[in-house]
Amino acid sequence: MSRLILFSGGVESTALLTQSKPDDLLLTIEPTYPNDLPSFDPVKADQLASYYGLKVHYCKVNIPIEPKPFRFVHQMRIFVSLANLWVAKSSEITEVWCGRNSKEPSEGITPFINQMMAAWNVLQPRVPFLHPLDHLSKRAQWEMIPADLKPLVS
């Protein structure tokens, strides 16, 4: 059984890799922001994954969205949608992990996140969507990442 880890290349999702197992799946979106603006370097993402014995699965998304201003919640909507498709196709996935720190989500985003999680629980009631490190600050998660990998984090 494996976990599906949603990976953006940032501090929180990289900290999740420190808790990963070899059979976990690592999923990212290409591009992660509207207008093809990359949020990470694929070479660095592959190096991070390789360190933990994982492979990044890139999902090319071409949805013509231009939310203004762009907020974290827009990236989460795409990640949650893709995670739903991956879980639907693979009975091996037992959990979905997503990075978050103790200061997230901000007040303005909380209602959107709650709606997405309610929808997830309807669509995938047997596969929990978890934020296993959300009790830790961003700084504490940064400290979990080995020093030689820190230059690779977006």
mmCIF file of C-alpha atoms in Angstrom, residues 34-146:
data_model
loop_
_atom_site.group_PDB
_atom_site.id
_atom_site.type_symbol
_atom_site.label_atom_id
_atom_site.label_comp_id
_atom_site.label_asym_id
_atom_site.label_seq_id
_atom_site.Cartn_x
_atom_site.Cartn_y
_atom_site.Cartn_z
ATOM 1 C CA PRO A 34 -1.617 29.770 -14.359
ATOM 2 C CA ASN A 35 -0.040 31.144 -17.524
ATOM 3 C CA ASP A 36 2.624 28.401 -17.518
ATOM 4 C CA LEU A 37 4.574 30.085 -14.716
ATOM 5 C CA PRO A 38 6.738 27.353 -13.161
ATOM 6 C CA SER A 39 6.974 27.182 -9.393
ATOM 7 C CA PHE A 40 9.857 24.711 -9.316
ATOM 8 C CA ASP A 41 12.743 23.406 -11.363
ATOM 9 C CA PRO A 42 11.978 19.873 -12.682
ATOM 10 C CA VAL A 43 15.669 18.921 -12.509
ATOM 11 C CA LYS A 44 15.796 19.865 -8.826
ATOM 12 C CA ALA A 45 12.468 18.143 -8.166
ATOM 13 C CA ASP A 46 13.805 14.948 -9.722
ATOM 14 C CA GLN A 47 16.989 15.202 -7.613
ATOM 15 C CA LEU A 48 14.945 15.627 -4.418
ATOM 16 C CA ALA A 49 12.773 12.638 -5.275
ATOM 17 C CA SER A 50 15.755 10.508 -6.266
ATOM 18 C CA TYR A 51 17.427 11.147 -2.898
ATOM 19 C CA TYR A 52 14.455 9.407 -1.264
ATOM 20 C CA GLY A 53 14.232 6.661 -3.891
ATOM 21 C CA LEU A 54 11.126 8.137 -5.471
ATOM 22 C CA LYS A 55 10.164 9.231 -8.961
ATOM 23 C CA VAL A 56 8.183 12.376 -9.699
ATOM 24 C CA HIS A 57 5.045 11.770 -11.738
ATOM 25 C CA TYR A 58 4.367 14.944 -13.721
ATOM 26 C CA CYS A 59 0.788 15.738 -14.681
ATOM 27 C CA LYS A 60 0.523 18.259 -17.493
ATOM 28 C CA VAL A 61 -2.481 20.491 -16.844
ATOM 29 C CA ASN A 62 -3.692 22.952 -19.450
ATOM 30 C CA ILE A 63 -6.724 24.547 -17.877
ATOM 31 C CA PRO A 64 -7.173 28.144 -19.041
ATOM 32 C CA ILE A 65 -7.555 29.763 -15.628
ATOM 33 C CA GLU A 66 -6.338 33.199 -14.784
ATOM 34 C CA PRO A 67 -7.512 33.863 -11.238
ATOM 35 C CA LYS A 68 -6.527 37.274 -9.998
ATOM 36 C CA PRO A 69 -4.928 37.360 -7.593
ATOM 37 C CA PHE A 70 -3.594 33.816 -7.735
ATOM 38 C CA ARG A 71 -3.767 32.195 -4.331
ATOM 39 C CA PHE A 72 -2.655 28.927 -2.807
ATOM 40 C CA VAL A 73 -6.221 27.641 -3.009
ATOM 41 C CA HIS A 74 -6.140 27.600 -6.828
ATOM 42 C CA GLN A 75 -3.141 25.261 -6.851
ATOM 43 C CA MET A 76 -4.874 23.108 -4.219
ATOM 44 C CA ARG A 77 -8.005 22.771 -6.354
ATOM 45 C CA ILE A 78 -5.928 21.308 -9.169
ATOM 46 C CA PHE A 79 -3.945 19.052 -6.822
ATOM 47 C CA VAL A 80 -7.123 17.722 -5.164
ATOM 48 C CA SER A 81 -8.729 17.049 -8.540
ATOM 49 C CA LEU A 82 -5.684 15.150 -9.806
ATOM 50 C CA ALA A 83 -5.349 13.229 -6.553
ATOM 51 C CA ASN A 84 -8.965 12.122 -6.938
ATOM 52 C CA LEU A 85 -8.215 10.748 -10.415
ATOM 53 C CA TRP A 86 -5.078 8.912 -9.226
ATOM 54 C CA VAL A 87 -6.879 7.379 -6.247
ATOM 55 C CA ALA A 88 -9.754 6.323 -8.512
ATOM 56 C CA LYS A 89 -7.341 4.490 -10.825
ATOM 57 C CA SER A 90 -5.203 2.834 -8.144
ATOM 58 C CA SER A 91 -6.475 0.721 -5.276
ATOM 59 C CA GLU A 92 -2.904 0.686 -3.921
ATOM 60 C CA ILE A 93 -3.171 4.273 -2.634
ATOM 61 C CA THR A 94 -4.197 4.262 1.012
ATOM 62 C CA GLU A 95 -3.557 7.932 1.926
ATOM 63 C CA VAL A 96 -3.001 11.250 0.211
ATOM 64 C CA TRP A 97 -0.433 13.555 1.778
ATOM 65 C CA CYS A 98 -0.236 17.266 1.203
ATOM 66 C CA GLY A 99 2.210 19.753 2.691
ATOM 67 C CA ARG A 100 1.035 22.465 5.033
ATOM 68 C CA ASN A 101 2.533 24.298 7.991
ATOM 69 C CA SER A 102 1.064 25.458 11.294
ATOM 70 C CA LYS A 103 0.273 28.933 9.899
ATOM 71 C CA GLU A 104 -1.739 27.604 6.921
ATOM 72 C CA PRO A 105 -4.299 27.972 5.639
ATOM 73 C CA SER A 106 -4.871 31.660 6.197
ATOM 74 C CA GLU A 107 -8.294 32.854 7.329
ATOM 75 C CA GLY A 108 -9.408 33.918 3.856
ATOM 76 C CA ILE A 109 -8.657 30.501 2.379
ATOM 77 C CA THR A 110 -10.039 28.271 5.138
ATOM 78 C CA PRO A 111 -13.621 28.096 3.743
ATOM 79 C CA PHE A 112 -12.326 26.964 0.334
ATOM 80 C CA ILE A 113 -10.088 24.309 1.893
ATOM 81 C CA ASN A 114 -12.973 23.062 4.044
ATOM 82 C CA GLN A 115 -15.193 22.770 0.948
ATOM 83 C CA MET A 116 -12.520 20.831 -0.933
ATOM 84 C CA MET A 117 -11.985 18.437 1.973
ATOM 85 C CA ALA A 118 -15.748 17.881 2.331
ATOM 86 C CA ALA A 119 -15.907 17.036 -1.386
ATOM 87 C CA TRP A 120 -12.884 14.736 -1.037
ATOM 88 C CA ASN A 121 -14.563 12.845 1.791
ATOM 89 C CA VAL A 122 -17.602 12.239 -0.414
ATOM 90 C CA LEU A 123 -15.552 11.169 -3.452
ATOM 91 C CA GLN A 124 -12.913 9.109 -1.626
ATOM 92 C CA PRO A 125 -14.307 8.145 1.788
ATOM 93 C CA ARG A 126 -11.809 5.290 2.280
ATOM 94 C CA VAL A 127 -8.652 7.272 1.456
ATOM 95 C CA PRO A 128 -7.811 9.998 3.969
ATOM 96 C CA PHE A 129 -6.420 13.304 2.694
ATOM 97 C CA LEU A 130 -3.826 14.249 5.303
ATOM 98 C CA HIS A 131 -1.475 17.084 6.215
ATOM 99 C CA PRO A 132 0.846 15.054 8.458
ATOM 100 C CA LEU A 133 3.246 17.878 9.315
ATOM 101 C CA ASP A 134 0.775 20.746 9.746
ATOM 102 C CA HIS A 135 1.501 20.879 13.471
ATOM 103 C CA LEU A 136 4.994 22.150 12.606
ATOM 104 C CA SER A 137 6.041 25.637 11.543
ATOM 105 C CA LYS A 138 7.592 26.252 8.148
ATOM 106 C CA ARG A 139 10.937 26.769 9.909
ATOM 107 C CA ALA A 140 10.650 23.421 11.741
ATOM 108 C CA GLN A 141 9.853 21.682 8.462
ATOM 109 C CA TRP A 142 12.822 23.409 6.808
ATOM 110 C CA GLU A 143 15.056 22.017 9.554
ATOM 111 C CA MET A 144 13.833 18.469 8.746
ATOM 112 C CA ILE A 145 15.318 18.709 5.242
ATOM 113 C CA PRO A 146 18.932 17.532 4.971
#
